[in-house]
Amino acid sequence: MQPHISFAGWRVALALRRLIAGVSIGATLLLVAGGPSFTSAQEKKPAVTATNSAGNAASARGKYIVTEVAKCGNCHTPRTSNGELDYHRWLAGGPVPYLPAQPGQDWPLLCPRIGGLPPASDAQMITLLTTGIWTTGKPLRSPMPEFHMTRADAEAVLSYLKSVRSGHNPTE
Ligand code: HEC
């Protein structure tokens, strides 16, 4: 067994040395490539940070309204076979999870996808969330609530909806 162990040890040492060499070459290349743009990136930094933090604050409030207050996900997220929200397909659209109390009502079958690219223009989305009126000039069908949010809240919700990427899980 002895020769075999030392052979394995030698292989590991060789692999490590190769790894270290690779990393240091990579770091040198990165430094060279990143060098010229480093100063200009530093100069631009304050403006970029200001926009991002304003955007992030709106988006964080939007997430709070969507997940904790208006509960958009209860309808606009599909469910797993045991009836729980499928957080891996957050706001990706799905069948309406409720039945109408009165038969014969014009009841929609689908809650459309609302995460990611919005289904209407920014102005139309804000109108929906502040007045309850959709692009048709009328409210959407029940059970979609007619929201009367403040403009700031509607903008925060829209900002959050746009930030939702495929596979985004709001509980993580
Ligand atoms: C109780 C269920 C329910 C909740 C909660 C809900 N929706 Fe809806 N939503 C619907 C249904 C059902 C429709 C489809 C209505 C129709 O077809 O007339 C809809 C439609 C929409 C549409 C139109 C999309 C399109 O492509 O036509 C938007 C936008 C929308 N909802 C956004 C939201 C947002 C944002 C929230 C949370 C702030 C929310 N909804 C909460 C059920 C819901």
Coordinates of N, CA, C and O and ligand atoms in Angstrom, one line a residue:
M1 N 0.8 -1.2 0.0 CA 0.0 0.0 0.0 C 0.9 1.3 0.0 O 0.5 2.2 -0.6
Q2 N 2.0 1.2 0.7 CA 2.9 2.4 0.9 C 3.2 3.1 -0.4 O 2.9 4.3 -0.5
P3 N 3.7 2.4 -1.5 CA 4.0 3.2 -2.7 C 2.8 3.8 -3.3 O 2.9 4.9 -3.8
H4 N 1.7 3.1 -3.2 CA 0.5 3.7 -3.8 C 0.1 5.0 -3.2 O -0.2 6.0 -3.9
I5 N 0.1 5.1 -1.8 CA -0.2 6.3 -1.1 C 0.7 7.5 -1.5 O 0.2 8.5 -1.9
S6 N 2.0 7.2 -1.6 CA 2.9 8.3 -1.9 C 2.7 8.7 -3.3 O 2.8 9.9 -3.7
F7 N 2.4 7.8 -4.2 CA 2.1 8.1 -5.6 C 0.9 9.1 -5.7 O 0.9 10.1 -6.3
A8 N -0.2 8.7 -4.8 CA -1.4 9.6 -4.8 C -1.0 11.0 -4.3 O -1.5 12.0 -4.8
G9 N -0.2 11.0 -3.2 CA 0.2 12.2 -2.6 C 1.0 13.1 -3.6 O 0.7 14.3 -3.7
W10 N 1.8 12.5 -4.4 CA 2.6 13.2 -5.4 C 1.6 13.8 -6.5 O 1.8 14.9 -6.9
R11 N 0.6 13.0 -6.8 CA -0.4 13.5 -7.8 C -1.1 14.7 -7.3 O -1.3 15.7 -8.0
V12 N -1.5 14.6 -6.0 CA -2.2 15.8 -5.4 C -1.4 17.0 -5.4 O -1.8 18.1 -5.8
A13 N -0.1 16.8 -5.0 CA 0.9 18.0 -4.9 C 1.0 18.6 -6.3 O 1.0 19.8 -6.5
L14 N 1.1 17.7 -7.3 CA 1.3 18.2 -8.7 C 0.0 19.0 -9.1 O 0.1 20.1 -9.7
A15 N -1.1 18.4 -8.8 CA -2.4 19.1 -9.2 C -2.5 20.5 -8.5 O -2.9 21.5 -9.1
L16 N -2.1 20.5 -7.2 CA -2.1 21.8 -6.4 C -1.2 22.8 -7.1 O -1.6 24.0 -7.2
R17 N 0.0 22.4 -7.5 CA 0.9 23.3 -8.0 C 0.4 23.9 -9.3 O 0.5 25.0 -9.6
R18 N -0.2 23.0 -10.1 CA -0.9 23.5 -11.4 C -2.0 24.5 -11.1 O -2.1 25.5 -11.8
L19 N -2.8 24.2 -10.1 CA -3.9 25.0 -9.7 C -3.4 26.4 -9.3 O -3.8 27.4 -9.8
I20 N -2.3 26.4 -8.5 CA -1.8 27.7 -8.0 C -1.2 28.5 -9.2 O -1.5 29.7 -9.3
A21 N -0.5 27.8 -10.1 CA 0.0 28.5 -11.2 C -1.1 29.1 -12.1 O -1.0 30.2 -12.5
G22 N -2.1 28.3 -12.3 CA -3.3 28.7 -13.1 C -3.9 29.9 -12.5 O -4.2 30.9 -13.2
V23 N -4.1 29.9 -11.2 CA -4.8 31.0 -10.5 C -4.0 32.3 -10.6 O -4.5 33.4 -10.9
S24 N -2.6 32.2 -10.4 CA -1.8 33.4 -10.5 C -1.7 33.9 -11.9 O -1.8 35.1 -12.0
I25 N -1.7 33.0 -12.9 CA -1.8 33.6 -14.3 C -3.1 34.3 -14.5 O -3.1 35.4 -15.0
G26 N -4.2 33.7 -14.0 CA -5.5 34.3 -14.2 C -5.6 35.6 -13.5 O -6.0 36.6 -14.1
A27 N -5.0 35.7 -12.3 CA -5.1 37.0 -11.6 C -4.3 38.1 -12.3 O -4.7 39.2 -12.4
T28 N -3.1 37.7 -12.8 CA -2.3 38.6 -13.6 C -3.0 39.1 -14.8 O -3.1 40.3 -15.1
L29 N -3.7 38.2 -15.5 CA -4.4 38.6 -16.7 C -5.5 39.6 -16.3 O -5.8 40.6 -17.0
L30 N -6.2 39.2 -15.3 CA -7.3 40.1 -14.8 C -6.9 41.5 -14.5 O -7.5 42.5 -14.9
L31 N -5.7 41.6 -13.8 CA -5.1 42.8 -13.4 C -4.8 43.7 -14.7 O -5.1 44.8 -14.8
V32 N -4.2 43.0 -15.7 CA -3.8 43.7 -16.9 C -5.1 44.1 -17.6 O -5.2 45.3 -18.0
A33 N -6.1 43.2 -17.7 CA -7.3 43.6 -18.5 C -8.1 44.7 -17.7 O -8.6 45.6 -18.4
G34 N -8.1 44.5 -16.4 CA -8.9 45.5 -15.6 C -8.2 46.8 -15.4 O -8.9 47.8 -15.1
G35 N -6.9 46.9 -15.6 CA -6.1 48.1 -15.4 C -6.7 49.4 -16.0 O -7.0 50.3 -15.2
P36 N -6.8 49.5 -17.3 CA -7.1 50.8 -17.9 C -8.5 51.3 -17.5 O -8.6 52.5 -17.3
S37 N -9.5 50.4 -17.3 CA -10.8 50.9 -17.0 C -11.0 51.1 -15.5 O -12.0 51.7 -15.1
F38 N -10.0 50.8 -14.7 CA -10.2 50.8 -13.2 C -10.5 52.3 -12.8 O -11.4 52.5 -12.1
T39 N -9.7 53.2 -13.3 CA -9.9 54.6 -12.9 C -11.2 55.2 -13.3 O -11.9 55.8 -12.5
S40 N -11.6 54.9 -14.5 CA -12.9 55.5 -15.0 C -14.1 54.9 -14.2 O -15.0 55.5 -13.9
A41 N -14.0 53.6 -13.9 CA -15.0 52.9 -13.1 C -15.1 53.6 -11.7 O -16.2 53.8 -11.2
Q42 N -14.0 53.9 -11.1 CA -14.0 54.6 -9.8 C -14.6 55.9 -9.9 O -15.4 56.3 -9.0
E43 N -14.3 56.7 -11.0 CA -14.9 58.1 -11.1 C -16.4 58.0 -11.2 O -17.1 58.9 -10.7
K44 N -16.9 57.0 -11.9 CA -18.4 57.0 -12.2 C -19.1 56.5 -10.9 O -20.3 56.6 -10.9
K45 N -18.4 55.9 -10.0 CA -19.0 55.1 -8.9 C -20.1 55.8 -8.2 O -21.2 55.3 -8.0
P46 N -20.0 57.1 -7.7 CA -21.0 57.7 -6.9 C -22.4 57.8 -7.5 O -23.4 57.4 -7.0
A47 N -22.4 58.2 -8.8 CA -23.7 58.3 -9.6 C -24.4 57.0 -9.7 O -25.6 56.8 -9.4
V48 N -23.6 56.0 -10.1 CA -24.2 54.6 -10.2 C -24.8 54.1 -8.9 O -25.9 53.6 -8.9
T49 N -24.0 54.3 -7.8 CA -24.5 53.8 -6.5 C -25.8 54.5 -6.1 O -26.7 53.9 -5.6
A50 N -25.9 55.8 -6.4 CA -27.1 56.6 -6.0 C -28.3 56.0 -6.7 O -29.3 55.7 -6.1
T51 N -28.2 55.8 -8.0 CA -29.3 55.3 -8.8 C -29.7 53.9 -8.3 O -30.9 53.6 -8.1
N52 N -28.7 53.0 -8.1 CA -29.0 51.7 -7.7 C -29.6 51.6 -6.3 O -30.6 50.9 -6.1
S53 N -29.2 52.5 -5.4 CA -29.8 52.3 -4.0 C -31.2 52.9 -4.0 O -32.1 52.3 -3.4
A54 N -31.5 53.9 -4.9 CA -32.9 54.4 -5.0 C -33.7 53.3 -5.6 O -34.8 53.0 -5.1
G55 N -33.2 52.7 -6.7 CA -33.9 51.6 -7.3 C -34.1 50.4 -6.4 O -35.2 49.8 -6.3
N56 N -33.1 50.0 -5.6 CA -33.2 48.9 -4.7 C -34.2 49.2 -3.6 O -34.9 48.3 -3.2
A57 N -34.3 50.4 -3.1 CA -35.2 50.7 -2.0 C -36.6 50.6 -2.6 O -37.5 50.0 -1.9
A58 N -36.9 51.1 -3.8 CA -38.2 51.0 -4.4 C -38.6 49.5 -4.6 O -39.7 49.1 -4.2
S59 N -37.6 48.8 -5.1 CA -37.8 47.4 -5.4 C -38.1 46.6 -4.1 O -39.0 45.7 -4.1
A60 N -37.4 47.0 -3.0 CA -37.6 46.3 -1.7 C -39.0 46.5 -1.2 O -39.7 45.6 -0.7
R61 N -39.5 47.8 -1.3 CA -40.8 48.1 -0.9 C -41.8 47.4 -1.8 O -42.8 46.9 -1.3
G62 N -41.5 47.4 -3.1 CA -42.4 46.6 -4.0 C -42.5 45.2 -3.6 O -43.6 44.6 -3.7
K63 N -41.4 44.6 -3.3 CA -41.4 43.2 -2.9 C -42.3 43.0 -1.7 O -43.1 42.0 -1.6
Y64 N -42.2 43.9 -0.7 CA -43.0 43.8 0.5 C -44.5 43.9 0.2 O -45.3 43.1 0.7
I65 N -44.8 44.8 -0.7 CA -46.3 45.0 -1.1 C -46.8 43.7 -1.8 O -47.8 43.2 -1.5
V66 N -46.0 43.2 -2.7 CA -46.4 42.1 -3.6 C -46.5 40.8 -2.7 O -47.4 40.1 -2.8
T67 N -45.5 40.6 -1.8 CA -45.4 39.3 -1.1 C -46.2 39.3 0.2 O -46.8 38.3 0.6
E68 N -46.3 40.5 0.9 CA -46.9 40.5 2.2 C -48.2 41.3 2.3 O -49.0 41.0 3.2
V69 N -48.5 42.2 1.4 CA -49.7 43.0 1.5 C -50.8 42.6 0.5 O -51.8 42.1 0.8
A70 N -50.4 42.8 -0.8 CA -51.4 42.5 -1.9 C -51.5 41.0 -2.2 O -52.5 40.6 -2.8
K71 N -50.4 40.3 -1.9 CA -50.4 38.8 -2.1 C -50.7 38.4 -3.6 O -51.4 37.5 -3.9
C72 N -50.0 39.2 -4.5 CA -50.2 38.9 -5.9 C -49.9 37.5 -6.2 O -50.5 36.8 -7.1
G73 N -48.9 36.9 -5.5 CA -48.4 35.6 -5.8 C -49.4 34.5 -5.5 O -49.4 33.4 -6.1
N74 N -50.4 34.8 -4.6 CA -51.4 33.7 -4.3 C -52.2 33.4 -5.6 O -52.6 32.2 -5.7
C75 N -52.3 34.3 -6.5 CA -53.0 34.0 -7.7 C -52.1 33.9 -8.9 O -52.3 33.0 -9.7
H76 N -51.1 34.7 -9.0 CA -50.2 34.8 -10.2 C -49.1 33.8 -10.2 O -48.2 33.8 -11.0
T77 N -49.0 32.9 -9.1 CA -48.0 31.9 -9.1 C -48.6 30.5 -9.2 O -49.6 30.2 -8.5
P78 N -48.1 29.6 -10.1 CA -48.7 28.3 -10.1 C -48.5 27.5 -8.9 O -47.6 27.8 -8.1
R79 N -49.3 26.4 -8.7 CA -49.1 25.6 -7.5 C -48.6 24.3 -7.8 O -48.7 23.8 -8.9
T80 N -48.0 23.6 -6.8 CA -47.5 22.3 -6.9 C -48.7 21.3 -6.8 O -49.8 21.7 -6.5
S81 N -48.4 20.0 -7.0 CA -49.5 19.1 -7.0 C -50.2 19.0 -5.6 O -51.3 18.6 -5.6
N82 N -49.5 19.4 -4.6 CA -50.2 19.4 -3.3 C -50.8 20.7 -2.9 O -51.1 21.0 -1.7
G83 N -50.9 21.6 -3.9 CA -51.6 22.9 -3.7 C -50.8 24.0 -3.1 O -51.3 25.1 -2.9
E84 N -49.5 23.8 -2.8 CA -48.7 24.9 -2.3 C -48.1 25.7 -3.4 O -48.0 25.2 -4.5
L85 N -47.8 27.0 -3.1 CA -47.3 27.9 -4.1 C -45.9 27.3 -4.6 O -45.1 26.9 -3.8
D86 N -45.7 27.3 -5.9 CA -44.5 26.8 -6.5 C -43.5 28.0 -6.6 O -43.5 28.7 -7.6
Y87 N -42.7 28.2 -5.6 CA -41.9 29.4 -5.5 C -40.8 29.4 -6.6 O -40.2 30.4 -6.9
H88 N -40.6 28.2 -7.2 CA -39.6 28.2 -8.3 C -40.2 28.8 -9.6 O -39.4 29.1 -10.5
R89 N -41.5 29.0 -9.6 CA -42.1 29.6 -10.8 C -42.9 30.9 -10.3 O -44.0 31.1 -10.7
W90 N -42.3 31.6 -9.4 CA -42.9 32.8 -8.8 C -43.4 33.8 -9.8 O -42.6 34.3 -10.7
L91 N -44.6 34.2 -9.7 CA -45.3 35.2 -10.6 C -45.3 34.8 -12.0 O -45.4 35.7 -12.9
A92 N -45.1 33.5 -12.3 CA -45.1 33.1 -13.7 C -46.4 32.8 -14.3 O -46.5 32.4 -15.5
G93 N -47.5 33.0 -13.6 CA -48.8 32.8 -14.1 C -49.3 31.4 -13.9 O -48.5 30.5 -13.7
G94 N -50.6 31.2 -13.8 CA -51.2 29.9 -13.6 C -52.7 29.9 -13.6 O -53.3 31.0 -13.7
P95 N -53.3 28.7 -13.4 CA -54.8 28.7 -13.3 C -55.3 29.5 -12.1 O -54.7 29.5 -11.1
V96 N -56.5 30.1 -12.3 CA -57.1 30.8 -11.2 C -57.4 29.8 -10.1 O -58.1 28.8 -10.4
P97 N -56.9 30.1 -8.9 CA -57.1 29.0 -7.8 C -58.4 29.0 -7.1 O -58.6 28.3 -6.2
Y98 N -59.3 30.0 -7.5 CA -60.6 30.1 -6.8 C -61.8 29.9 -7.8 O -61.7 30.2 -8.9
L99 N -62.9 29.4 -7.2 CA -64.1 29.2 -8.0 C -65.1 30.3 -7.6 O -65.1 30.8 -6.5
P100 N -66.0 30.8 -8.6 CA -66.9 31.8 -8.3 C -68.0 31.3 -7.3 O -68.4 30.2 -7.4
A101 N -68.5 32.2 -6.4 CA -69.5 31.8 -5.5 C -70.9 31.7 -6.3 O -71.7 30.9 -6.0
Q102 N -71.0 32.6 -7.3 CA -72.2 32.6 -8.1 C -71.9 31.9 -9.4 O -71.0 32.4 -10.1
P103 N -72.7 30.9 -9.8 CA -72.4 30.3 -11.1 C -72.8 31.2 -12.2 O -73.6 32.1 -12.0
G104 N -72.2 31.0 -13.4 CA -72.6 31.8 -14.6 C -71.9 33.2 -14.6 O -72.0 33.9 -15.6
Q105 N -71.0 33.5 -13.6 CA -70.3 34.7 -13.6 C -69.2 34.6 -14.7 O -68.7 33.5 -15.0
D106 N -68.8 35.7 -15.3 CA -67.7 35.8 -16.3 C -66.4 35.6 -15.5 O -65.7 36.6 -15.2
W107 N -66.0 34.4 -15.3 CA -64.9 34.1 -14.4 C -63.6 33.7 -15.2 O -63.7 32.8 -16.0
P108 N -62.5 34.4 -15.0 CA -61.3 34.0 -15.8 C -60.8 32.7 -15.4 O -61.0 32.3 -14.3
L109 N -60.1 32.0 -16.3 CA -59.5 30.7 -16.0 C -58.0 30.9 -15.7 O -57.4 30.0 -15.1
L110 N -57.4 32.0 -16.2 CA -56.0 32.2 -16.0 C -55.6 33.5 -15.3 O -56.1 34.5 -15.6
C111 N -54.6 33.4 -14.4 CA -53.9 34.5 -13.9 C -52.6 34.6 -14.7 O -51.7 33.8 -14.6
P112 N -52.5 35.7 -15.5 CA -51.3 35.7 -16.4 C -50.0 36.0 -15.7 O -50.0 36.3 -14.5
R113 N -48.9 35.7 -16.4 CA -47.6 36.0 -15.8 C -47.4 37.5 -15.6 O -47.8 38.3 -16.5
I114 N -46.9 37.9 -14.4 CA -46.7 39.3 -14.2 C -45.3 39.6 -13.8 O -44.9 40.7 -13.6
G115 N -44.4 38.5 -13.5 CA -43.0 38.7 -13.2 C -42.2 38.9 -14.4 O -42.5 38.3 -15.5
G116 N -41.1 39.7 -14.4 CA -40.3 39.9 -15.5 C -40.8 41.0 -16.4 O -41.3 42.0 -15.9
L117 N -40.7 40.8 -17.7 CA -41.2 41.8 -18.7 C -42.7 42.1 -18.5 O -43.5 41.2 -18.6
P118 N -43.1 43.4 -18.1 CA -44.5 43.6 -17.8 C -45.4 43.4 -19.1 O -45.0 43.6 -20.2
P119 N -46.7 43.0 -18.8 CA -47.6 42.7 -20.0 C -48.1 44.0 -20.6 O -48.9 43.9 -21.6
A120 N -47.8 45.2 -20.0 CA -48.3 46.4 -20.6 C -47.2 47.5 -20.4 O -46.2 47.2 -19.7
S121 N -47.5 48.7 -20.9 CA -46.5 49.8 -20.7 C -46.4 50.2 -19.2 O -47.3 49.9 -18.5
D122 N -45.4 50.9 -18.9 CA -45.2 51.4 -17.5 C -46.5 52.2 -17.1 O -47.0 52.0 -16.0
A123 N -46.9 53.1 -18.0 CA -48.0 54.0 -17.7 C -49.3 53.2 -17.5 O -50.1 53.4 -16.5
Q124 N -49.5 52.1 -18.3 CA -50.7 51.3 -18.2 C -50.7 50.5 -16.9 O -51.7 50.3 -16.3
M125 N -49.5 50.0 -16.5 CA -49.3 49.2 -15.3 C -49.6 50.1 -14.1 O -50.3 49.7 -13.1
I126 N -49.1 51.4 -14.1 CA -49.4 52.3 -13.0 C -50.9 52.6 -12.9 O -51.4 52.7 -11.8
T127 N -51.5 52.8 -14.1 CA -53.0 53.1 -14.1 C -53.7 51.9 -13.5 O -54.6 52.1 -12.6
L128 N -53.3 50.7 -13.8 CA -54.0 49.5 -13.3 C -53.9 49.5 -11.7 O -54.9 49.3 -11.0
L129 N -52.7 49.8 -11.3 CA -52.5 49.6 -9.8 C -53.0 50.8 -9.0 O -53.3 50.6 -7.8
T130 N -53.2 52.0 -9.6 CA -53.6 53.1 -8.9 C -55.2 53.3 -9.1 O -55.8 54.0 -8.2
T131 N -55.7 52.8 -10.2 CA -57.2 53.1 -10.4 C -58.0 51.8 -10.6 O -59.2 51.8 -10.5
G132 N -57.3 50.6 -10.9 CA -58.0 49.4 -11.1 C -58.4 49.3 -12.6 O -59.1 48.3 -13.0
I133 N -58.1 50.2 -13.4 CA -58.5 50.2 -14.9 C -57.4 49.6 -15.7 O -56.2 50.1 -15.6
W134 N -57.7 48.7 -16.6 CA -56.7 48.0 -17.4 C -56.7 48.7 -18.8 O -57.4 49.7 -19.0
T135 N -55.9 48.1 -19.7 CA -55.7 48.7 -21.0 C -57.0 48.7 -21.8 O -57.1 49.5 -22.8
T136 N -58.0 48.0 -21.4 CA -59.3 47.9 -22.1 C -60.2 49.1 -21.8 O -61.2 49.3 -22.3
G137 N -59.7 49.9 -20.8 CA -60.5 51.0 -20.3 C -61.5 50.6 -19.2 O -62.3 51.4 -18.7
K138 N -61.4 49.3 -18.9 CA -62.3 48.7 -17.8 C -61.5 48.0 -16.8 O -60.4 47.6 -17.0
P139 N -62.1 47.7 -15.6 CA -61.4 46.9 -14.7 C -61.2 45.5 -15.2 O -62.0 45.0 -16.0
L140 N -60.2 44.7 -14.7 CA -60.1 43.3 -15.0 C -61.2 42.5 -14.3 O -61.8 43.1 -13.4
R141 N -61.3 41.3 -14.7 CA -62.4 40.5 -14.0 C -62.0 40.0 -12.6 O -60.8 39.7 -12.4
S142 N -63.0 39.9 -11.8 CA -62.8 39.3 -10.5 C -62.3 37.8 -10.7 O -62.7 37.2 -11.7
P143 N -61.4 37.3 -9.9 CA -61.0 37.8 -8.6 C -59.8 38.7 -8.6 O -59.3 39.0 -7.5
M144 N -59.4 39.3 -9.7 CA -58.3 40.3 -9.7 C -58.8 41.5 -8.9 O -59.8 42.1 -9.3
P145 N -58.2 41.9 -7.8 CA -58.7 43.0 -7.0 C -58.5 44.3 -7.8 O -57.6 44.4 -8.6
E146 N -59.4 45.3 -7.5 CA -59.2 46.6 -8.1 C -58.4 47.4 -7.1 O -58.9 48.0 -6.1
F147 N -57.1 47.5 -7.3 CA -56.2 48.2 -6.4 C -56.2 49.7 -6.6 O -56.4 50.2 -7.7
H148 N -56.1 50.4 -5.5 CA -56.0 51.9 -5.5 C -54.8 52.3 -4.7 O -54.9 52.9 -3.7
M149 N -53.7 51.9 -5.2 CA -52.4 52.2 -4.5 C -52.0 53.6 -4.7 O -52.5 54.2 -5.7
T150 N -51.1 54.1 -3.9 CA -50.5 55.4 -4.2 C -49.6 55.3 -5.4 O -49.2 54.1 -5.6
R151 N -49.3 56.3 -6.0 CA -48.4 56.3 -7.2 C -47.0 55.7 -6.8 O -46.5 54.9 -7.5
A152 N -46.5 56.1 -5.6 CA -45.2 55.7 -5.2 C -45.3 54.2 -5.0 O -44.3 53.5 -5.3
D153 N -46.3 53.7 -4.4 CA -46.4 52.2 -4.1 C -46.5 51.5 -5.5 O -45.9 50.4 -5.7
A154 N -47.3 52.0 -6.4 CA -47.5 51.4 -7.7 C -46.2 51.3 -8.4 O -45.8 50.3 -9.0
E155 N -45.4 52.4 -8.3 CA -44.1 52.4 -9.0 C -43.1 51.4 -8.4 O -42.4 50.7 -9.0
A156 N -43.2 51.3 -7.0 CA -42.4 50.3 -6.3 C -42.7 48.9 -6.7 O -41.9 48.1 -7.0
V157 N -44.0 48.6 -6.8 CA -44.5 47.3 -7.3 C -44.0 47.0 -8.7 O -43.4 45.9 -8.9
L158 N -44.1 47.9 -9.6 CA -43.7 47.7 -11.0 C -42.2 47.5 -11.0 O -41.7 46.6 -11.7
S159 N -41.5 48.3 -10.2 CA -40.0 48.1 -10.2 C -39.6 46.7 -9.7 O -38.7 46.0 -10.3
Y160 N -40.3 46.2 -8.7 CA -40.1 44.8 -8.2 C -40.5 43.8 -9.2 O -39.7 42.8 -9.5
L161 N -41.7 43.9 -9.9 CA -42.1 43.0 -10.8 C -41.1 42.8 -12.0 O -40.8 41.7 -12.4
K162 N -40.5 44.0 -12.4 CA -39.6 44.0 -13.5 C -38.3 43.2 -13.1 O -37.6 42.7 -13.9
S163 N -38.0 43.3 -11.8 CA -36.7 42.7 -11.3 C -36.8 41.2 -11.2 O -35.8 40.5 -11.0
V164 N -38.0 40.6 -11.3 CA -38.2 39.2 -11.1 C -37.6 38.4 -12.3 O -38.1 38.6 -13.4
R165 N -36.7 37.6 -12.0 CA -36.1 36.8 -13.1 C -36.6 35.3 -13.0 O -37.0 34.9 -11.9
S166 N -36.5 34.6 -14.1 CA -37.0 33.2 -14.1 C -36.2 32.4 -13.0 O -34.9 32.6 -13.0
G167 N -36.8 31.7 -12.2 CA -36.2 31.0 -11.1 C -36.0 31.7 -9.9 O -35.5 31.2 -8.9
H168 N -36.3 33.1 -9.9 CA -36.2 33.9 -8.6 C -37.2 33.3 -7.6 O -38.3 33.1 -7.9
N169 N -36.7 33.1 -6.4 CA -37.5 32.6 -5.3 C -37.5 33.6 -4.2 O -36.5 33.9 -3.6
P170 N -38.7 34.3 -3.9 CA -38.8 35.4 -3.0 C -38.6 35.0 -1.6 O -38.3 35.8 -0.7
T171 N -38.6 33.7 -1.3 CA -38.4 33.2 0.1 C -36.9 33.0 0.4 O -36.6 32.7 1.6
E172 N -36.1 33.0 -0.6 CA -34.7 32.7 -0.4 C -33.9 34.0 -0.1 O -34.3 35.1 -0.6
Ligands
HEC1 C1 -57.2 37.0 -5.9 C2 -56.4 36.7 -7.1 C3 -55.4 37.8 -7.6 C4 -54.6 38.6 -6.9 C5 -54.3 38.7 -5.4 C6 -53.9 39.5 -7.9 N1 -54.4 39.2 -9.1 FE1 -53.8 40.1 -10.8 N2 -55.1 39.0 -11.9 C7 -55.9 38.0 -11.4 C8 -56.7 37.4 -12.4 C9 -57.7 36.3 -12.3 C10 -56.4 38.1 -13.6 C11 -57.0 37.9 -15.0 C12 -58.2 38.8 -15.1 C13 -58.9 38.7 -16.4 O1 -58.6 37.9 -17.2 O2 -59.9 39.5 -16.6 C14 -55.4 39.1 -13.2 C15 -54.7 39.9 -14.1 C16 -53.7 40.8 -13.8 C17 -53.0 41.6 -14.8 C18 -53.3 41.7 -16.3 C19 -52.2 40.8 -17.0 C20 -52.5 40.5 -18.4 O3 -51.5 40.2 -19.1 O4 -53.6 40.6 -18.9 C21 -52.0 42.3 -14.1 C22 -51.0 43.2 -14.6 C23 -52.1 41.9 -12.7 N3 -53.2 41.0 -12.6 C24 -51.3 42.3 -11.7 C25 -51.5 42.0 -10.4 C26 -50.6 42.5 -9.3 C27 -49.4 43.4 -9.5 C28 -51.1 42.0 -8.1 C29 -50.6 42.3 -6.8 C30 -50.4 43.7 -6.5 C31 -52.2 41.1 -8.5 N4 -52.4 41.1 -9.8 C32 -53.0 40.4 -7.5 C33 -55.9 37.6 -10.1 C34 -55.3 38.2 -9.0

